[in-house]
Amino acid sequence: MSLPATQSSRRAAVAALGLAVALTTTGAQLPPDSAPTPGSPPLAVPPAALPLAVPAPMSTGQAHAPVRSTRAASAQFVTAGVTITAPPQQRPALPGQTPKRTSRAQAAAPVTVTSRLDVDGDGRADRTTLAPVRSTSTTITLRLSTRTAAGRNFSTLLTVDHDSSGADARSAWVGAGVVDGARGAEIVLDLNGGVVGDWPRIAVYTVRGEAWRLLRAPGARADRTPWATANLEYAKSGYTFSTKRGVRLVTVNRLAPVGDDPATGRYHGTRTTYRWARGAWAKSATQRVRGVSESQAGRLSGLNGLSLR
């Protein structure tokens, strides 16, 4: 038997009200022409109308695990004792909310890198920060500064190149770790700002007398400190680090294609080993390398055997 028209209309109105309340509670909106008809089952709320979970900010560069997600002015990422402070990222607005806009000052917030390793050799962790100071169309000036566990402060300025894609402290940061045989960790930077990935311009900074100094590469001339690394067809260059019986060693690898022709697929060159003695690199032995494959030569390029954070 059919219900009276007034009772049927009343039930339809109650069903429509219940659906509207449910949708309003979830932040969704009624789609047009979606009012329920008398006797029809309740409408399912489309997935797109449900509120979305807001993900925590993620790093757009290297893989860094987010340590927290707050409403603070910056997002921080940490990996193996190194913290990267990046500009804030705008969160997507929830349904029914007005999107919050990031100011120009916040969007232009500098990217800094902070390491907490012992750099002065006293066995206690120090706080070292690499932060931008100023920039031009082709370079960026960064400040490498440290506050030691004992409360002493020292810093130095350095210039990093970049192209139209720009550069920041994160692109210049290679890592922090023990390079030479002296106590304390070093800071390894790429002065090309990551622009040329297979031919970086490596500079190693070390603490001497409560000040940052450039650590000269083994075998480099007195007026030159950069560490030559390359993984190109016409040049394979790098360093292999090790420690034997408490002595820090580094082998300098320099290879080129046989006959200067990369098409041969074979490389030759030298591997010269240095040991750390009396505060400097001392030459120990030289080995000649002949006819190795390109893949073998490639594994000798870069910085091998370093534990960098």
PDB file of C-alpha atoms in Angstrom:
ATOM      1  CA  MET A   1       0.000   0.000   0.000  1.00  0.00           C
ATOM      2  CA  SER A   2       1.419   3.390  -0.927  1.00  0.00           C
ATOM      3  CA  LEU A   3       2.109   5.992   1.768  1.00  0.00           C
ATOM      4  CA  PRO A   4       0.129   9.233   1.845  1.00  0.00           C
ATOM      5  CA  ALA A   5       1.725  12.011  -0.134  1.00  0.00           C
ATOM      6  CA  THR A   6       2.403  14.135   2.961  1.00  0.00           C
ATOM      7  CA  GLN A   7       4.106  11.262   4.825  1.00  0.00           C
ATOM      8  CA  SER A   8       6.164  10.333   1.752  1.00  0.00           C
ATOM      9  CA  SER A   9       7.244  13.950   1.284  1.00  0.00           C
ATOM     10  CA  ARG A  10       8.130  14.211   4.957  1.00  0.00           C
ATOM     11  CA  ARG A  11      10.363  11.122   4.772  1.00  0.00           C
ATOM     12  CA  ALA A  12      12.058  12.441   1.630  1.00  0.00           C
ATOM     13  CA  ALA A  13      12.766  15.748   3.336  1.00  0.00           C
ATOM     14  CA  VAL A  14      14.263  13.968   6.381  1.00  0.00           C
ATOM     15  CA  ALA A  15      16.472  11.801   4.126  1.00  0.00           C
ATOM     16  CA  ALA A  16      17.671  14.875   2.207  1.00  0.00           C
ATOM     17  CA  LEU A  17      18.427  16.707   5.448  1.00  0.00           C
ATOM     18  CA  GLY A  18      20.407  13.741   6.796  1.00  0.00           C
ATOM     19  CA  LEU A  19      22.498  13.534   3.614  1.00  0.00           C
ATOM     20  CA  ALA A  20      23.181  17.293   3.634  1.00  0.00           C
ATOM     21  CA  VAL A  21      24.355  17.107   7.266  1.00  0.00           C
ATOM     22  CA  ALA A  22      26.633  14.136   6.489  1.00  0.00           C
ATOM     23  CA  LEU A  23      28.185  15.918   3.516  1.00  0.00           C
ATOM     24  CA  THR A  24      28.599  19.167   5.437  1.00  0.00           C
ATOM     25  CA  THR A  25      30.329  17.290   8.291  1.00  0.00           C
ATOM     26  CA  THR A  26      32.863  15.782   5.897  1.00  0.00           C
ATOM     27  CA  GLY A  27      33.442  19.134   4.198  1.00  0.00           C
ATOM     28  CA  ALA A  28      31.920  17.922   0.902  1.00  0.00           C
ATOM     29  CA  GLN A  29      29.302  19.637  -1.206  1.00  0.00           C
ATOM     30  CA  LEU A  30      26.137  18.243  -2.710  1.00  0.00           C
ATOM     31  CA  PRO A  31      26.622  17.657  -6.425  1.00  0.00           C
ATOM     32  CA  PRO A  32      24.030  19.384  -8.638  1.00  0.00           C
ATOM     33  CA  ASP A  33      20.792  17.515  -9.285  1.00  0.00           C
ATOM     34  CA  SER A  34      21.709  14.895  -6.666  1.00  0.00           C
ATOM     35  CA  ALA A  35      18.798  15.280  -4.212  1.00  0.00           C
ATOM     36  CA  PRO A  36      17.429  11.833  -3.291  1.00  0.00           C
ATOM     37  CA  THR A  37      14.090  10.749  -4.617  1.00  0.00           C
ATOM     38  CA  PRO A  38      11.451   9.241  -2.334  1.00  0.00           C
ATOM     39  CA  GLY A  39      12.232   5.601  -1.593  1.00  0.00           C
ATOM     40  CA  SER A  40      15.719   5.713  -3.114  1.00  0.00           C
ATOM     41  CA  PRO A  41      18.758   4.521  -1.054  1.00  0.00           C
ATOM     42  CA  PRO A  42      21.101   7.151   0.457  1.00  0.00           C
ATOM     43  CA  LEU A  43      23.644   8.511  -2.003  1.00  0.00           C
ATOM     44  CA  ALA A  44      27.275   7.433  -1.555  1.00  0.00           C
ATOM     45  CA  VAL A  45      29.649  10.354  -1.055  1.00  0.00           C
ATOM     46  CA  PRO A  46      32.080  10.411  -3.992  1.00  0.00           C
ATOM     47  CA  PRO A  47      35.719   9.850  -2.948  1.00  0.00           C
ATOM     48  CA  ALA A  48      36.741  13.189  -4.458  1.00  0.00           C
ATOM     49  CA  ALA A  49      34.427  14.979  -2.043  1.00  0.00           C
ATOM     50  CA  LEU A  50      36.054  13.511   1.069  1.00  0.00           C
ATOM     51  CA  PRO A  51      38.755  15.527   2.889  1.00  0.00           C
ATOM     52  CA  LEU A  52      42.268  14.606   1.790  1.00  0.00           C
ATOM     53  CA  ALA A  53      45.061  13.766   4.210  1.00  0.00           C
ATOM     54  CA  VAL A  54      47.751  16.452   4.034  1.00  0.00           C
ATOM     55  CA  PRO A  55      51.157  14.818   3.502  1.00  0.00           C
ATOM     56  CA  ALA A  56      54.198  15.996   5.395  1.00  0.00           C
ATOM     57  CA  PRO A  57      56.602  18.179   3.374  1.00  0.00           C
ATOM     58  CA  MET A  58      59.071  16.208   1.299  1.00  0.00           C
ATOM     59  CA  SER A  59      62.496  17.226   0.103  1.00  0.00           C
ATOM     60  CA  THR A  60      62.741  17.960  -3.600  1.00  0.00           C
ATOM     61  CA  GLY A  61      66.455  17.356  -3.777  1.00  0.00           C
ATOM     62  CA  GLN A  62      68.328  14.592  -2.094  1.00  0.00           C
ATOM     63  CA  ALA A  63      66.353  11.973  -0.135  1.00  0.00           C
ATOM     64  CA  HIS A  64      65.902  13.266   3.414  1.00  0.00           C
ATOM     65  CA  ALA A  65      63.465  11.891   5.959  1.00  0.00           C
ATOM     66  CA  PRO A  66      61.139  14.553   7.358  1.00  0.00           C
ATOM     67  CA  VAL A  67      61.707  14.915  11.087  1.00  0.00           C
ATOM     68  CA  ARG A  68      58.541  16.851  11.782  1.00  0.00           C
ATOM     69  CA  SER A  69      55.574  18.526  10.161  1.00  0.00           C
ATOM     70  CA  THR A  70      54.498  21.731  11.924  1.00  0.00           C
ATOM     71  CA  ARG A  71      53.232  25.198  11.153  1.00  0.00           C
ATOM     72  CA  ALA A  72      56.695  26.633  11.693  1.00  0.00           C
ATOM     73  CA  ALA A  73      58.166  29.044   9.164  1.00  0.00           C
ATOM     74  CA  SER A  74      60.467  26.411   7.702  1.00  0.00           C
ATOM     75  CA  ALA A  75      60.551  22.686   6.968  1.00  0.00           C
ATOM     76  CA  GLN A  76      63.542  20.710   8.263  1.00  0.00           C
ATOM     77  CA  PHE A  77      64.931  17.457   6.928  1.00  0.00           C
ATOM     78  CA  VAL A  78      67.660  15.420   8.582  1.00  0.00           C
ATOM     79  CA  THR A  79      69.854  12.576   7.381  1.00  0.00           C
ATOM     80  CA  ALA A  80      72.778  11.034   9.234  1.00  0.00           C
ATOM     81  CA  GLY A  81      73.444  14.090  11.394  1.00  0.00           C
ATOM     82  CA  VAL A  82      72.980  16.704   8.645  1.00  0.00           C
ATOM     83  CA  THR A  83      69.970  19.021   8.727  1.00  0.00           C
ATOM     84  CA  ILE A  84      68.686  20.925   5.701  1.00  0.00           C
ATOM     85  CA  THR A  85      66.433  23.890   6.418  1.00  0.00           C
ATOM     86  CA  ALA A  86      64.347  24.721   3.359  1.00  0.00           C
ATOM     87  CA  PRO A  87      61.767  27.432   2.597  1.00  0.00           C
ATOM     88  CA  PRO A  88      58.221  26.615   3.741  1.00  0.00           C
ATOM     89  CA  GLN A  89      55.970  24.733   1.368  1.00  0.00           C
ATOM     90  CA  GLN A  90      52.370  25.824   0.903  1.00  0.00           C
ATOM     91  CA  ARG A  91      49.921  23.225   2.205  1.00  0.00           C
ATOM     92  CA  PRO A  92      46.880  22.388   0.047  1.00  0.00           C
ATOM     93  CA  ALA A  93      43.654  23.790   1.513  1.00  0.00           C
ATOM     94  CA  LEU A  94      41.082  21.386   2.878  1.00  0.00           C
ATOM     95  CA  PRO A  95      37.591  21.496   1.356  1.00  0.00           C
ATOM     96  CA  GLY A  96      35.779  24.570   2.615  1.00  0.00           C
ATOM     97  CA  GLN A  97      39.002  26.333   3.699  1.00  0.00           C
ATOM     98  CA  THR A  98      40.608  29.389   2.169  1.00  0.00           C
ATOM     99  CA  PRO A  99      44.120  28.541   0.893  1.00  0.00           C
ATOM    100  CA  LYS A 100      46.928  30.163   2.866  1.00  0.00           C
ATOM    101  CA  ARG A 101      49.403  32.052   0.759  1.00  0.00           C
ATOM    102  CA  THR A 102      53.148  32.071   1.323  1.00  0.00           C
ATOM    103  CA  SER A 103      54.622  35.561   1.397  1.00  0.00           C
ATOM    104  CA  ARG A 104      57.421  36.544  -0.944  1.00  0.00           C
ATOM    105  CA  ALA A 105      59.775  36.843   2.006  1.00  0.00           C
ATOM    106  CA  GLN A 106      58.963  33.292   3.104  1.00  0.00           C
ATOM    107  CA  ALA A 107      59.281  31.925  -0.451  1.00  0.00           C
ATOM    108  CA  ALA A 108      62.716  33.531  -0.724  1.00  0.00           C
ATOM    109  CA  ALA A 109      63.892  32.069   2.587  1.00  0.00           C
ATOM    110  CA  PRO A 110      67.426  30.686   2.131  1.00  0.00           C
ATOM    111  CA  VAL A 111      68.293  27.004   2.168  1.00  0.00           C
ATOM    112  CA  THR A 112      70.910  26.171   4.801  1.00  0.00           C
ATOM    113  CA  VAL A 113      72.733  22.971   5.705  1.00  0.00           C
ATOM    114  CA  THR A 114      73.764  22.180   9.277  1.00  0.00           C
ATOM    115  CA  SER A 115      76.132  19.421  10.409  1.00  0.00           C
ATOM    116  CA  ARG A 116      76.711  18.256  13.964  1.00  0.00           C
ATOM    117  CA  LEU A 117      80.087  16.537  13.913  1.00  0.00           C
ATOM    118  CA  ASP A 118      83.322  17.101  15.798  1.00  0.00           C
ATOM    119  CA  VAL A 119      85.414  19.345  13.524  1.00  0.00           C
ATOM    120  CA  ASP A 120      87.953  20.749  15.987  1.00  0.00           C
ATOM    121  CA  GLY A 121      89.108  17.342  17.231  1.00  0.00           C
ATOM    122  CA  ASP A 122      88.149  17.590  20.908  1.00  0.00           C
ATOM    123  CA  GLY A 123      85.785  14.627  20.673  1.00  0.00           C
ATOM    124  CA  ARG A 124      82.603  16.698  21.120  1.00  0.00           C
ATOM    125  CA  ALA A 125      80.042  17.492  18.440  1.00  0.00           C
ATOM    126  CA  ASP A 126      80.196  21.017  17.007  1.00  0.00           C
ATOM    127  CA  ARG A 127      77.511  22.871  15.046  1.00  0.00           C
ATOM    128  CA  THR A 128      78.616  23.795  11.518  1.00  0.00           C
ATOM    129  CA  THR A 129      76.314  25.664   9.121  1.00  0.00           C
ATOM    130  CA  LEU A 130      76.589  26.458   5.415  1.00  0.00           C
ATOM    131  CA  ALA A 131      74.308  29.389   4.575  1.00  0.00           C
ATOM    132  CA  PRO A 132      73.930  31.844   1.648  1.00  0.00           C
ATOM    133  CA  VAL A 133      75.048  35.460   2.053  1.00  0.00           C
ATOM    134  CA  ARG A 134      74.512  37.047  -1.355  1.00  0.00           C
ATOM    135  CA  SER A 135      74.227  36.044  -5.014  1.00  0.00           C
ATOM    136  CA  THR A 136      74.674  37.295  -8.559  1.00  0.00           C
ATOM    137  CA  SER A 137      73.500  35.877 -11.872  1.00  0.00           C
ATOM    138  CA  THR A 138      76.486  33.501 -11.990  1.00  0.00           C
ATOM    139  CA  THR A 139      77.736  33.036  -8.405  1.00  0.00           C
ATOM    140  CA  ILE A 140      76.516  32.670  -4.852  1.00  0.00           C
ATOM    141  CA  THR A 141      78.523  33.540  -1.762  1.00  0.00           C
ATOM    142  CA  LEU A 142      78.159  31.130   1.146  1.00  0.00           C
ATOM    143  CA  ARG A 143      79.330  31.356   4.737  1.00  0.00           C
ATOM    144  CA  LEU A 144      80.778  28.261   6.416  1.00  0.00           C
ATOM    145  CA  SER A 145      80.468  28.921  10.141  1.00  0.00           C
ATOM    146  CA  THR A 146      81.001  26.829  13.266  1.00  0.00           C
ATOM    147  CA  ARG A 147      80.097  27.110  16.914  1.00  0.00           C
ATOM    148  CA  THR A 148      82.165  24.595  18.840  1.00  0.00           C
ATOM    149  CA  ALA A 149      81.033  22.621  21.859  1.00  0.00           C
ATOM    150  CA  ALA A 150      83.291  24.901  23.913  1.00  0.00           C
ATOM    151  CA  GLY A 151      81.367  27.969  22.666  1.00  0.00           C
ATOM    152  CA  ARG A 152      83.970  29.340  20.233  1.00  0.00           C
ATOM    153  CA  ASN A 153      82.876  30.740  16.853  1.00  0.00           C
ATOM    154  CA  PHE A 154      84.703  31.014  13.534  1.00  0.00           C
ATOM    155  CA  SER A 155      83.665  31.242   9.884  1.00  0.00           C
ATOM    156  CA  THR A 156      84.845  31.771   6.309  1.00  0.00           C
ATOM    157  CA  LEU A 157      83.274  32.946   3.053  1.00  0.00           C
ATOM    158  CA  LEU A 158      83.399  31.004  -0.218  1.00  0.00           C
ATOM    159  CA  THR A 159      82.034  31.543  -3.720  1.00  0.00           C
ATOM    160  CA  VAL A 160      80.131  28.899  -5.681  1.00  0.00           C
ATOM    161  CA  ASP A 161      79.423  29.059  -9.414  1.00  0.00           C
ATOM    162  CA  HIS A 162      76.025  28.365 -10.924  1.00  0.00           C
ATOM    163  CA  ASP A 163      74.204  28.635 -14.225  1.00  0.00           C
ATOM    164  CA  SER A 164      70.650  29.804 -14.940  1.00  0.00           C
ATOM    165  CA  SER A 165      69.304  26.962 -12.785  1.00  0.00           C
ATOM    166  CA  GLY A 166      70.826  28.594  -9.714  1.00  0.00           C
ATOM    167  CA  ALA A 167      72.592  27.113  -6.707  1.00  0.00           C
ATOM    168  CA  ASP A 168      72.219  27.092  -2.954  1.00  0.00           C
ATOM    169  CA  ALA A 169      73.915  25.635   0.102  1.00  0.00           C
ATOM    170  CA  ARG A 170      72.373  22.230  -0.551  1.00  0.00           C
ATOM    171  CA  SER A 171      73.731  21.997  -4.108  1.00  0.00           C
ATOM    172  CA  ALA A 172      77.234  22.903  -2.898  1.00  0.00           C
ATOM    173  CA  TRP A 173      77.201  20.471   0.037  1.00  0.00           C
ATOM    174  CA  VAL A 174      78.947  17.133  -0.645  1.00  0.00           C
ATOM    175  CA  GLY A 175      79.261  15.974   2.959  1.00  0.00           C
ATOM    176  CA  ALA A 176      81.117  16.032   6.253  1.00  0.00           C
ATOM    177  CA  GLY A 177      83.512  13.327   7.358  1.00  0.00           C
ATOM    178  CA  VAL A 178      87.115  12.386   8.144  1.00  0.00           C
ATOM    179  CA  VAL A 179      89.369  13.073   5.141  1.00  0.00           C
ATOM    180  CA  ASP A 180      92.914  13.487   6.457  1.00  0.00           C
ATOM    181  CA  GLY A 181      94.776  11.909   9.358  1.00  0.00           C
ATOM    182  CA  ALA A 182      94.283  14.747  11.824  1.00  0.00           C
ATOM    183  CA  ARG A 183      91.618  14.651  14.539  1.00  0.00           C
ATOM    184  CA  GLY A 184      88.249  16.106  13.599  1.00  0.00           C
ATOM    185  CA  ALA A 185      86.040  15.928  10.512  1.00  0.00           C
ATOM    186  CA  GLU A 186      86.322  17.952   7.329  1.00  0.00           C
ATOM    187  CA  ILE A 187      83.648  19.652   5.212  1.00  0.00           C
ATOM    188  CA  VAL A 188      83.600  18.649   1.520  1.00  0.00           C
ATOM    189  CA  LEU A 189      82.001  21.099  -0.927  1.00  0.00           C
ATOM    190  CA  ASP A 190      81.464  21.345  -4.683  1.00  0.00           C
ATOM    191  CA  LEU A 191      82.363  24.867  -5.814  1.00  0.00           C
ATOM    192  CA  ASN A 192      80.608  24.199  -9.124  1.00  0.00           C
ATOM    193  CA  GLY A 193      77.356  24.098  -7.200  1.00  0.00           C
ATOM    194  CA  GLY A 194      76.347  20.763  -8.668  1.00  0.00           C
ATOM    195  CA  VAL A 195      76.108  22.245 -12.168  1.00  0.00           C
ATOM    196  CA  VAL A 196      78.576  19.750 -13.666  1.00  0.00           C
ATOM    197  CA  GLY A 197      77.788  16.473 -11.949  1.00  0.00           C
ATOM    198  CA  ASP A 198      80.502  14.403 -13.627  1.00  0.00           C
ATOM    199  CA  TRP A 199      83.204  17.041 -13.142  1.00  0.00           C
ATOM    200  CA  PRO A 200      82.745  18.741  -9.737  1.00  0.00           C
ATOM    201  CA  ARG A 201      85.185  21.282  -8.324  1.00  0.00           C
ATOM    202  CA  ILE A 202      85.853  19.753  -4.928  1.00  0.00           C
ATOM    203  CA  ALA A 203      87.159  21.849  -2.041  1.00  0.00           C
ATOM    204  CA  VAL A 204      87.894  20.341   1.379  1.00  0.00           C
ATOM    205  CA  TYR A 205      87.751  22.604   4.439  1.00  0.00           C
ATOM    206  CA  THR A 206      89.467  21.639   7.682  1.00  0.00           C
ATOM    207  CA  VAL A 207      89.886  23.344  11.061  1.00  0.00           C
ATOM    208  CA  ARG A 208      93.357  24.585  11.927  1.00  0.00           C
ATOM    209  CA  GLY A 209      93.911  26.830  14.931  1.00  0.00           C
ATOM    210  CA  GLU A 210      90.207  27.612  15.428  1.00  0.00           C
ATOM    211  CA  ALA A 211      89.751  28.680  11.805  1.00  0.00           C
ATOM    212  CA  TRP A 212      88.547  27.090   8.582  1.00  0.00           C
ATOM    213  CA  ARG A 213      91.369  26.384   6.109  1.00  0.00           C
ATOM    214  CA  LEU A 214      91.461  24.739   2.687  1.00  0.00           C
ATOM    215  CA  LEU A 215      93.027  21.288   2.825  1.00  0.00           C
ATOM    216  CA  ARG A 216      95.467  20.840  -0.030  1.00  0.00           C
ATOM    217  CA  ALA A 217      94.874  17.786  -2.207  1.00  0.00           C
ATOM    218  CA  PRO A 218      97.665  15.169  -2.160  1.00  0.00           C
ATOM    219  CA  GLY A 219     100.199  15.912  -4.876  1.00  0.00           C
ATOM    220  CA  ALA A 220      98.776  19.399  -5.544  1.00  0.00           C
ATOM    221  CA  ARG A 221     101.072  22.385  -5.922  1.00  0.00           C
ATOM    222  CA  ALA A 222     101.442  24.750  -2.979  1.00  0.00           C
ATOM    223  CA  ASP A 223      99.264  27.400  -4.640  1.00  0.00           C
ATOM    224  CA  ARG A 224      96.495  24.968  -5.617  1.00  0.00           C
ATOM    225  CA  THR A 225      94.133  23.187  -3.276  1.00  0.00           C
ATOM    226  CA  PRO A 226      91.168  21.777  -5.344  1.00  0.00           C
ATOM    227  CA  TRP A 227      90.668  18.045  -5.488  1.00  0.00           C
ATOM    228  CA  ALA A 228      90.409  16.950  -9.137  1.00  0.00           C
ATOM    229  CA  THR A 229      87.597  14.471  -9.738  1.00  0.00           C
ATOM    230  CA  ALA A 230      86.059  13.574 -13.096  1.00  0.00           C
ATOM    231  CA  ASN A 231      84.136  10.783 -14.755  1.00  0.00           C
ATOM    232  CA  LEU A 232      84.297  11.789 -18.408  1.00  0.00           C
ATOM    233  CA  GLU A 233      85.076   9.845 -21.568  1.00  0.00           C
ATOM    234  CA  TYR A 234      88.455  11.513 -21.891  1.00  0.00           C
ATOM    235  CA  ALA A 235      89.345  11.667 -18.167  1.00  0.00           C
ATOM    236  CA  LYS A 236      88.802   9.432 -15.154  1.00  0.00           C
ATOM    237  CA  SER A 237      90.063  11.059 -11.994  1.00  0.00           C
ATOM    238  CA  GLY A 238      89.462  10.460  -8.302  1.00  0.00           C
ATOM    239  CA  TYR A 239      90.694   9.423  -4.862  1.00  0.00           C
ATOM    240  CA  THR A 240      90.525   6.200  -2.853  1.00  0.00           C
ATOM    241  CA  PHE A 241      90.788   6.557   0.952  1.00  0.00           C
ATOM    242  CA  SER A 242      91.756   3.946   3.514  1.00  0.00           C
ATOM    243  CA  THR A 243      93.341   3.571   6.949  1.00  0.00           C
ATOM    244  CA  LYS A 244      95.963   0.929   7.722  1.00  0.00           C
ATOM    245  CA  ARG A 245      97.519   0.411  11.148  1.00  0.00           C
ATOM    246  CA  GLY A 246      96.220   3.798  12.225  1.00  0.00           C
ATOM    247  CA  VAL A 247      97.777   5.620   9.244  1.00  0.00           C
ATOM    248  CA  ARG A 248      95.500   7.547   6.890  1.00  0.00           C
ATOM    249  CA  LEU A 249      96.146   6.761   3.216  1.00  0.00           C
ATOM    250  CA  VAL A 250      94.776   8.154  -0.025  1.00  0.00           C
ATOM    251  CA  THR A 251      95.452   6.939  -3.564  1.00  0.00           C
ATOM    252  CA  VAL A 252      95.203   9.462  -6.392  1.00  0.00           C
ATOM    253  CA  ASN A 253      93.781   7.893  -9.564  1.00  0.00           C
ATOM    254  CA  ARG A 254      94.505   9.539 -12.929  1.00  0.00           C
ATOM    255  CA  LEU A 255      93.451   7.679 -16.102  1.00  0.00           C
ATOM    256  CA  ALA A 256      92.888   8.564 -19.755  1.00  0.00           C
ATOM    257  CA  PRO A 257      91.751   6.552 -22.800  1.00  0.00           C
ATOM    258  CA  VAL A 258      94.398   4.567 -24.633  1.00  0.00           C
ATOM    259  CA  GLY A 259      95.655   6.637 -27.561  1.00  0.00           C
ATOM    260  CA  ASP A 260      93.460   9.496 -26.282  1.00  0.00           C
ATOM    261  CA  ASP A 261      90.578   7.792 -28.081  1.00  0.00           C
ATOM    262  CA  PRO A 262      87.566   6.858 -25.895  1.00  0.00           C
ATOM    263  CA  ALA A 263      86.359   4.540 -28.682  1.00  0.00           C
ATOM    264  CA  THR A 264      89.028   2.018 -27.690  1.00  0.00           C
ATOM    265  CA  GLY A 265      87.137   1.368 -24.458  1.00  0.00           C
ATOM    266  CA  ARG A 266      90.434   0.975 -22.607  1.00  0.00           C
ATOM    267  CA  TYR A 267      92.176   3.316 -20.170  1.00  0.00           C
ATOM    268  CA  HIS A 268      95.633   3.667 -18.721  1.00  0.00           C
ATOM    269  CA  GLY A 269      97.305   5.959 -16.196  1.00  0.00           C
ATOM    270  CA  THR A 270      98.702   5.996 -12.665  1.00  0.00           C
ATOM    271  CA  ARG A 271      97.589   5.360  -9.094  1.00  0.00           C
ATOM    272  CA  THR A 272      99.768   7.243  -6.612  1.00  0.00           C
ATOM    273  CA  THR A 273      99.413   6.536  -2.882  1.00  0.00           C
ATOM    274  CA  TYR A 274     100.048   9.148  -0.173  1.00  0.00           C
ATOM    275  CA  ARG A 275     100.151   8.741   3.603  1.00  0.00           C
ATOM    276  CA  TRP A 276      99.336  11.318   6.249  1.00  0.00           C
ATOM    277  CA  ALA A 277     102.522  12.252   8.100  1.00  0.00           C
ATOM    278  CA  ARG A 278     103.406  15.317  10.181  1.00  0.00           C
ATOM    279  CA  GLY A 279     100.284  17.183   9.204  1.00  0.00           C
ATOM    280  CA  ALA A 280     100.587  16.729   5.410  1.00  0.00           C
ATOM    281  CA  TRP A 281     100.317  14.175   2.608  1.00  0.00           C
ATOM    282  CA  ALA A 282     103.595  12.393   1.878  1.00  0.00           C
ATOM    283  CA  LYS A 283     104.071  10.412  -1.357  1.00  0.00           C
ATOM    284  CA  SER A 284     104.485   6.686  -0.764  1.00  0.00           C
ATOM    285  CA  ALA A 285     104.284   4.719  -4.032  1.00  0.00           C
ATOM    286  CA  THR A 286     103.083   4.879  -7.656  1.00  0.00           C
ATOM    287  CA  GLN A 287     101.449   2.079  -9.631  1.00  0.00           C
ATOM    288  CA  ARG A 288     100.922   2.146 -13.398  1.00  0.00           C
ATOM    289  CA  VAL A 289      97.543   1.088 -14.762  1.00  0.00           C
ATOM    290  CA  ARG A 290      97.223  -0.245 -18.319  1.00  0.00           C
ATOM    291  CA  GLY A 291      94.321  -1.415 -20.441  1.00  0.00           C
ATOM    292  CA  VAL A 292      91.524  -1.352 -17.852  1.00  0.00           C
ATOM    293  CA  SER A 293      87.938  -1.161 -19.062  1.00  0.00           C
ATOM    294  CA  GLU A 294      85.891   2.030 -18.963  1.00  0.00           C
ATOM    295  CA  SER A 295      83.726   0.661 -16.140  1.00  0.00           C
ATOM    296  CA  GLN A 296      86.814  -0.200 -14.065  1.00  0.00           C
ATOM    297  CA  ALA A 297      88.258   3.252 -14.708  1.00  0.00           C
ATOM    298  CA  GLY A 298      84.938   4.842 -13.766  1.00  0.00           C
ATOM    299  CA  ARG A 299      84.991   3.134 -10.378  1.00  0.00           C
ATOM    300  CA  LEU A 300      88.299   4.881  -9.645  1.00  0.00           C
ATOM    301  CA  SER A 301      86.773   8.328 -10.199  1.00  0.00           C
ATOM    302  CA  GLY A 302      85.161  10.429  -7.489  1.00  0.00           C
ATOM    303  CA  LEU A 303      85.754  10.145  -3.752  1.00  0.00           C
ATOM    304  CA  ASN A 304      85.945   6.495  -2.731  1.00  0.00           C
ATOM    305  CA  GLY A 305      86.201   5.133   0.795  1.00  0.00           C
ATOM    306  CA  LEU A 306      84.925   8.292   2.488  1.00  0.00           C
ATOM    307  CA  SER A 307      82.048   8.118   4.952  1.00  0.00           C
ATOM    308  CA  LEU A 308      80.345  11.470   4.330  1.00  0.00           C
ATOM    309  CA  ARG A 309      77.174  12.755   6.026  1.00  0.00           C
TER     310      ARG A 309
END
